[in-house]
Coordinates of C-alpha atoms and ligand atoms in Angstrom, one line a residue:
M956 CA 6.1 -3.2 -13.9
I957 CA 3.9 -3.7 -10.8
D958 CA 0.2 -4.1 -11.8
I959 CA -1.2 -3.4 -8.3
L960 CA 0.8 -1.7 -5.6
V961 CA -0.8 -2.0 -2.2
L962 CA 0.1 0.5 0.5
G963 CA -0.5 -0.8 4.0
S964 CA -0.6 -4.2 5.7
G965 CA -3.8 -4.3 7.7
P966 CA -6.8 -6.4 6.8
A967 CA -7.7 -4.1 3.8
G968 CA -4.2 -4.3 2.4
Y969 CA -3.7 -8.0 2.7
T970 CA -7.1 -8.8 1.3
A971 CA -6.6 -6.5 -1.7
A972 CA -3.2 -8.1 -2.3
I973 CA -4.5 -11.7 -2.1
Y974 CA -7.4 -11.0 -4.4
G975 CA -5.2 -9.0 -6.9
S976 CA -2.6 -11.8 -7.0
R977 CA -5.3 -14.5 -7.5
A978 CA -6.6 -12.4 -10.4
G979 CA -3.3 -13.1 -12.0
R980 CA -1.8 -9.6 -11.4
N981 CA 1.7 -8.8 -10.3
V982 CA 1.1 -7.5 -6.8
H983 CA 3.5 -5.8 -4.4
L984 CA 2.5 -4.9 -0.9
I985 CA 4.4 -2.3 1.0
T986 CA 3.9 -2.9 4.7
G987 CA 4.3 0.6 6.2
P988 CA 5.8 1.3 9.6
Q989 CA 3.9 -1.3 11.6
R990 CA 3.4 -4.5 9.7
G991 CA -0.1 -5.8 10.4
G992 CA -1.4 -2.4 11.4
Q993 CA -3.7 -1.6 14.3
L994 CA -4.7 -5.2 15.0
T995 CA -1.3 -6.1 16.1
I996 CA -1.9 -4.1 19.3
T997 CA -5.2 -5.7 20.0
S998 CA -4.9 -8.6 22.4
T999 CA -7.7 -10.9 21.2
V1000 CA -10.1 -10.9 18.3
E1001 CA -13.4 -12.7 18.8
N1002 CA -15.5 -11.2 16.1
Y1003 CA -13.5 -12.0 12.9
P1004 CA -15.4 -14.8 11.1
G1005 CA -13.7 -18.1 10.7
F1006 CA -12.1 -18.4 14.1
A1007 CA -14.3 -20.3 16.5
D1008 CA -11.9 -19.6 19.3
P1009 CA -10.5 -16.2 20.1
I1010 CA -7.4 -15.4 18.1
G1011 CA -4.6 -12.9 19.0
G1012 CA -4.6 -9.8 16.9
L1013 CA -0.9 -10.4 16.0
E1014 CA -1.6 -14.0 15.1
L1015 CA -4.5 -13.1 12.9
M1016 CA -2.3 -10.6 11.0
E1017 CA 0.5 -13.2 10.7
Q1018 CA -2.0 -15.6 9.1
M1019 CA -3.0 -12.9 6.6
H1020 CA 0.7 -12.2 5.9
Q1021 CA 1.4 -15.8 5.2
Q1022 CA -1.7 -16.2 3.1
A1023 CA -0.6 -13.3 1.0
I1024 CA 2.9 -14.9 0.5
N1025 CA 1.2 -18.3 -0.3
N1026 CA -0.8 -16.5 -3.0
G1027 CA 2.2 -15.0 -4.7
V1028 CA 2.2 -11.5 -3.3
T1029 CA 5.6 -9.8 -3.1
I1030 CA 5.8 -8.2 0.4
V1031 CA 8.2 -5.3 0.9
E1032 CA 9.0 -4.0 4.3
D1033 CA 9.3 -0.3 3.5
V1034 CA 7.5 3.0 4.3
V1035 CA 6.3 5.2 1.4
E1036 CA 7.0 8.9 2.2
K1037 CA 6.0 10.6 -1.0
V1038 CA 3.8 9.8 -3.9
N1039 CA 3.2 11.2 -7.4
F1040 CA -0.1 10.3 -8.9
S1041 CA 0.0 12.9 -11.8
N1042 CA 1.9 10.7 -14.2
K1043 CA 1.5 7.1 -15.4
P1044 CA 2.9 4.9 -14.1
F1045 CA 2.1 6.1 -10.6
Q1046 CA 5.1 6.7 -8.4
C1047 CA 5.7 5.9 -4.7
F1048 CA 8.9 6.9 -3.0
G1049 CA 10.2 4.8 -0.1
S1050 CA 13.7 3.6 0.4
K1051 CA 13.5 3.2 -3.4
L1052 CA 11.1 4.2 -6.2
Y1053 CA 8.1 2.0 -6.8
E1054 CA 6.2 2.4 -10.1
A1055 CA 2.8 0.8 -10.6
R1056 CA -0.2 0.8 -13.0
T1057 CA -2.7 0.9 -10.1
I1058 CA -2.5 1.6 -6.4
V1059 CA -4.6 0.4 -3.5
I1060 CA -4.2 2.7 -0.5
A1061 CA -4.9 0.8 2.7
T1062 CA -2.7 2.9 5.1
G1063 CA -5.4 2.8 7.9
A1064 CA -5.9 5.1 10.8
S1065 CA -4.9 5.1 14.4
A1066 CA -6.8 6.1 17.5
K1067 CA -5.9 9.3 19.1
W1068 CA -4.8 8.9 22.7
L1069 CA -4.8 11.3 25.6
G1070 CA -1.1 10.9 26.4
I1071 CA -1.7 10.8 30.2
P1072 CA 0.1 8.6 32.8
G1073 CA -1.2 5.1 33.0
E1074 CA -2.9 5.1 29.6
E1075 CA -0.3 3.2 27.7
E1076 CA 0.6 1.0 30.7
Y1077 CA -2.9 -0.3 31.1
R1078 CA -3.7 -0.6 27.4
G1079 CA -5.3 -4.0 26.9
R1080 CA -5.8 -4.3 30.7
G1081 CA -8.7 -1.9 31.0
V1082 CA -7.8 0.9 28.6
S1083 CA -9.2 0.6 25.1
A1084 CA -10.1 2.7 22.1
C1085 CA -12.6 0.3 20.7
A1086 CA -15.9 -0.7 22.4
T1087 CA -16.9 -3.1 19.7
C1088 CA -13.6 -5.0 20.2
D1089 CA -13.3 -4.9 24.0
G1090 CA -16.8 -4.0 25.4
F1091 CA -17.6 -7.7 25.9
F1092 CA -14.9 -8.0 28.6
F1093 CA -16.8 -5.4 30.8
R1094 CA -20.0 -7.3 31.5
N1095 CA -21.6 -5.9 34.6
R1096 CA -18.7 -3.6 35.3
H1097 CA -18.4 0.2 35.5
V1098 CA -16.6 1.8 32.5
A1099 CA -15.8 5.4 31.6
V1100 CA -15.8 6.8 28.0
I1101 CA -13.7 9.9 27.3
G1102 CA -14.8 12.3 24.6
G1103 CA -17.8 14.2 23.4
G1104 CA -18.2 13.5 19.7
N1105 CA -20.2 10.9 17.8
T1106 CA -17.7 8.2 18.5
A1107 CA -17.7 8.7 22.2
V1108 CA -21.5 8.8 22.5
E1109 CA -21.9 5.7 20.2
E1110 CA -19.2 3.9 22.2
A1111 CA -21.0 4.8 25.5
L1112 CA -24.4 3.6 24.2
Y1113 CA -22.8 0.4 22.8
L1114 CA -21.2 -0.3 26.1
T1115 CA -24.5 -0.2 27.9
N1116 CA -25.2 -3.6 26.3
F1117 CA -22.6 -5.1 28.6
A1118 CA -21.6 -2.8 31.4
A1119 CA -23.7 -2.2 34.6
K1120 CA -22.8 1.6 34.4
V1121 CA -21.2 3.9 31.8
T1122 CA -19.8 7.3 32.7
L1123 CA -19.1 9.7 29.9
I1124 CA -16.4 12.2 30.8
H1125 CA -16.3 15.3 28.6
R1126 CA -14.0 18.3 28.9
R1127 CA -16.7 20.8 28.0
D1128 CA -20.4 21.4 28.9
T1129 CA -21.8 20.5 25.5
L1130 CA -21.4 17.5 23.3
R1131 CA -20.3 17.6 19.7
A1132 CA -22.3 14.5 18.9
E1133 CA -25.5 14.6 16.8
N1134 CA -28.7 15.5 18.6
I1135 CA -30.3 12.1 18.1
L1136 CA -27.3 10.4 19.8
Q1137 CA -27.4 12.9 22.6
R1138 CA -31.0 12.2 23.2
R1139 CA -30.4 8.5 23.3
L1140 CA -27.6 9.0 25.7
K1141 CA -29.8 11.1 28.0
E1142 CA -32.6 8.6 27.9
N1143 CA -30.3 5.7 28.8
S1144 CA -30.5 5.0 32.5
K1145 CA -27.2 3.3 32.6
V1146 CA -25.3 6.4 31.4
S1147 CA -24.2 9.4 33.5
V1148 CA -22.1 12.3 32.2
I1149 CA -19.4 14.2 34.0
W1150 CA -19.1 17.6 32.4
N1151 CA -16.3 20.1 32.2
T1152 CA -13.8 17.5 33.3
K1153 CA -10.4 16.3 32.1
T1154 CA -8.8 13.0 32.9
L1155 CA -5.4 13.4 34.4
E1156 CA -4.3 9.8 35.1
V1157 CA -5.4 6.2 34.6
C1158 CA -4.6 4.3 37.9
G1159 CA -4.6 0.6 38.6
D1160 CA -3.3 -2.2 40.8
E1161 CA -0.6 -3.3 38.3
Q1162 CA -2.9 -5.9 36.9
K1163 CA -5.9 -3.8 35.8
V1164 CA -7.5 -0.4 35.9
T1165 CA -9.1 0.6 39.2
H1166 CA -9.8 4.3 39.0
L1167 CA -9.2 7.6 37.2
K1168 CA -7.9 10.9 38.5
L1169 CA -10.0 13.8 37.2
I1170 CA -10.0 17.5 37.4
N1171 CA -12.8 19.9 36.6
S1172 CA -12.7 23.3 35.0
E1173 CA -12.7 24.9 38.5
N1174 CA -9.5 22.9 39.3
V1175 CA -11.3 20.7 41.7
P1176 CA -9.7 17.2 41.6
S1177 CA -11.6 14.0 42.1
E1178 CA -11.3 10.2 41.6
L1179 CA -13.7 7.9 39.8
A1180 CA -13.6 4.1 40.5
V1181 CA -13.9 2.3 37.1
D1182 CA -13.0 -1.1 35.7
G1183 CA -12.3 0.1 32.3
V1184 CA -11.8 3.3 30.2
F1185 CA -12.5 3.8 26.6
V1186 CA -10.7 6.7 24.9
A1187 CA -12.9 8.0 22.1
I1188 CA -11.4 11.4 21.1
G1189 CA -11.2 10.6 17.4
H1190 CA -9.0 8.8 14.9
Q1191 CA -6.2 10.1 12.7
P1192 CA -6.1 8.6 9.2
A1193 CA -2.6 7.9 7.8
T1194 CA -3.2 10.0 4.7
S1195 CA -0.9 13.1 5.0
I1196 CA 1.2 12.0 2.0
F1197 CA -1.8 12.0 -0.3
K1198 CA -3.2 15.4 0.5
N1199 CA -1.8 17.1 -2.6
E1200 CA -2.7 14.2 -4.9
L1201 CA -6.2 13.0 -3.9
E1202 CA -9.4 14.5 -2.6
L1203 CA -9.6 14.1 1.2
D1204 CA -12.5 15.1 3.5
E1205 CA -12.2 17.8 6.2
N1206 CA -10.9 15.1 8.7
G1207 CA -8.3 13.9 6.3
Y1208 CA -10.0 10.7 5.2
I1209 CA -9.7 9.8 1.5
K1210 CA -12.9 10.4 -0.5
A1211 CA -13.8 7.2 -2.3
Q1212 CA -16.9 5.8 -3.9
D1213 CA -16.8 2.0 -4.1
T1214 CA -13.0 2.3 -3.3
K1215 CA -12.5 4.6 -6.4
T1216 CA -10.7 7.8 -5.4
S1217 CA -10.6 11.1 -7.2
V1218 CA -7.7 9.8 -9.4
P1219 CA -8.7 6.9 -11.8
G1220 CA -6.5 3.9 -11.1
I1221 CA -6.0 4.8 -7.4
F1222 CA -8.2 2.9 -5.0
A1223 CA -8.6 3.2 -1.3
A1224 CA -9.9 0.8 1.3
G1225 CA -10.2 0.4 5.0
D1226 CA -9.9 3.0 7.8
A1227 CA -8.0 5.5 5.6
C1228 CA -11.2 6.3 3.8
A1229 CA -14.0 5.0 6.0
P1230 CA -14.2 6.5 9.5
R1231 CA -17.6 5.0 10.3
Y1232 CA -17.2 1.3 11.2
K1233 CA -13.5 0.8 12.0
Q1234 CA -13.8 -3.0 11.9
A1235 CA -11.3 -5.5 10.5
V1236 CA -14.0 -7.4 8.6
V1237 CA -15.3 -4.3 6.9
A1238 CA -11.7 -3.3 5.9
A1239 CA -11.1 -6.8 4.5
A1240 CA -14.3 -6.6 2.5
A1241 CA -13.3 -3.2 1.1
G1242 CA -9.8 -4.5 0.2
C1243 CA -11.5 -7.2 -1.9
V1244 CA -13.6 -4.6 -3.7
A1245 CA -10.5 -2.4 -4.3
A1246 CA -8.7 -5.4 -5.9
L1247 CA -11.6 -6.3 -8.1
E1248 CA -11.9 -2.6 -9.2
A1249 CA -8.1 -2.4 -9.8
D1250 CA -8.2 -5.6 -11.9
E1251 CA -11.1 -4.3 -14.0
F1252 CA -9.3 -1.0 -14.4
L1253 CA -6.2 -2.9 -15.7
A1254 CA -8.3 -5.0 -18.0
V1255 CA -10.0 -1.9 -19.5
H1256 CA -6.6 -0.1 -20.0
E1257 CA -4.7 -3.1 -21.3
Ligands
LIG1999 P1 -14.6 14.3 16.9 O1 -15.9 14.6 16.4 O2 -13.4 15.0 16.5 O3 -14.8 14.4 18.5 C1 -13.7 14.2 19.4 C2 -14.2 14.5 20.8 O4 -13.1 14.2 21.7 C3 -14.6 15.9 21.0 O5 -15.8 16.0 21.8 C4 -13.4 16.5 21.7 O6 -13.7 17.5 22.6 C5 -12.9 15.4 22.4 N1 -11.4 15.5 22.6 C6 -10.5 15.6 21.6 N2 -9.3 15.7 22.1 C7 -9.4 15.5 23.5 C8 -8.5 15.5 24.6 N3 -7.2 15.6 24.4 N4 -9.1 15.3 25.8 C9 -10.4 15.2 26.0 N5 -11.3 15.2 25.0 C10 -10.8 15.4 23.8 O7 -14.2 12.7 16.7 P2 -15.2 11.4 16.5 O8 -16.3 11.5 17.5 O9 -14.3 10.2 16.5 O10 -15.8 11.7 15.1 C11 -14.9 11.8 14.0 C12 -15.7 12.0 12.7 O11 -16.4 10.8 12.4 C13 -16.8 13.1 12.9 O12 -17.0 13.8 11.7 C14 -18.0 12.3 13.3 O13 -19.2 13.0 12.9 C15 -17.8 11.0 12.4 N6 -18.5 9.9 13.0 C16 -19.8 9.7 12.6 C17 -20.5 8.7 13.1 C18 -21.9 8.5 12.7 O14 -22.3 9.1 11.7 N7 -22.7 7.8 13.4 C19 -20.0 7.9 14.1 C20 -18.7 8.1 14.5 C21 -17.9 9.2 14.0 P3 -14.3 18.9 22.2 O15 -15.7 18.7 21.8 O16 -14.1 19.8 23.4 O17 -13.5 19.4 21.0

């Protein structure tokens, strides 16, 4: 019998697995479709503590993977497609059935992308979905942010710490973001907003982004010279298989209090339940909390 079954192999999942195993529990971690999660598509990580020099996202996740193995975690390359949390032991169905006494869900989330030409081609070379991760590379440059919600406005404001100019491009004439954020945006002299406009294409010189092709609601095309573009149109949590088993919020994030979900014995950590911060270090910390909670749950029910 598996004591703690961890679903997901980002920082939350690996940290939960390492802590669970070091607590003496039989821990299995199921990697999901992309072993290492979102960080594996991030070029460099400069803000994860413990690495004085920048470390590649893939390399950081490989370190966590090896650390989990070294600590006795059984890692399984599989994708869970269905779960049943109504009975004990809990059941997860992948290429085979996994039964466990507790589960830590760390399936993460992924940024939504526009799906326009150039966006994928220039990802990591001027196109990003994370200002906290990549804003630093745009010191004294002109960057665009696409979106009109809290994330877009927060990203735009954050980028003013580095960039010389930030242009927010929104497809409508009103922002969805909270009033206080809108006010801060308006008051910031580095920010300008292009309203009622869609981005059609990200263009570059093969090395880096140079400009965007835009079109407004009156079908007038234009071009905007930029050094970078941050897509901030929301994230999608990887939680669809849990929707009939756990309480989710209106955006699909798992509702959890100190990692405890609506089902005792099922814990959640990282971006699948926390849309606010989206940082590896925050996910790792939550993974630790989830493992400690799972260990205590097992001790109480032994
Ligand atoms: P969001 O609220 O869903 O906003 C997404 C924005 O992107 C909207 O303005 C939307 O335009 C735009 N958009 C969506 N698809 C687009 C497309 N294909 N092309 C162009 N624009 C597109 O997402 P979010 O800002 O990431 O926030 C998600 C949740 O987290 C929200 O509940 C938010 O309040 C919360 N959050 C809270 C905080 C905070 O409390 N400080 C910070 C970040 C996020 P339309 O407006 O036209 O639909």
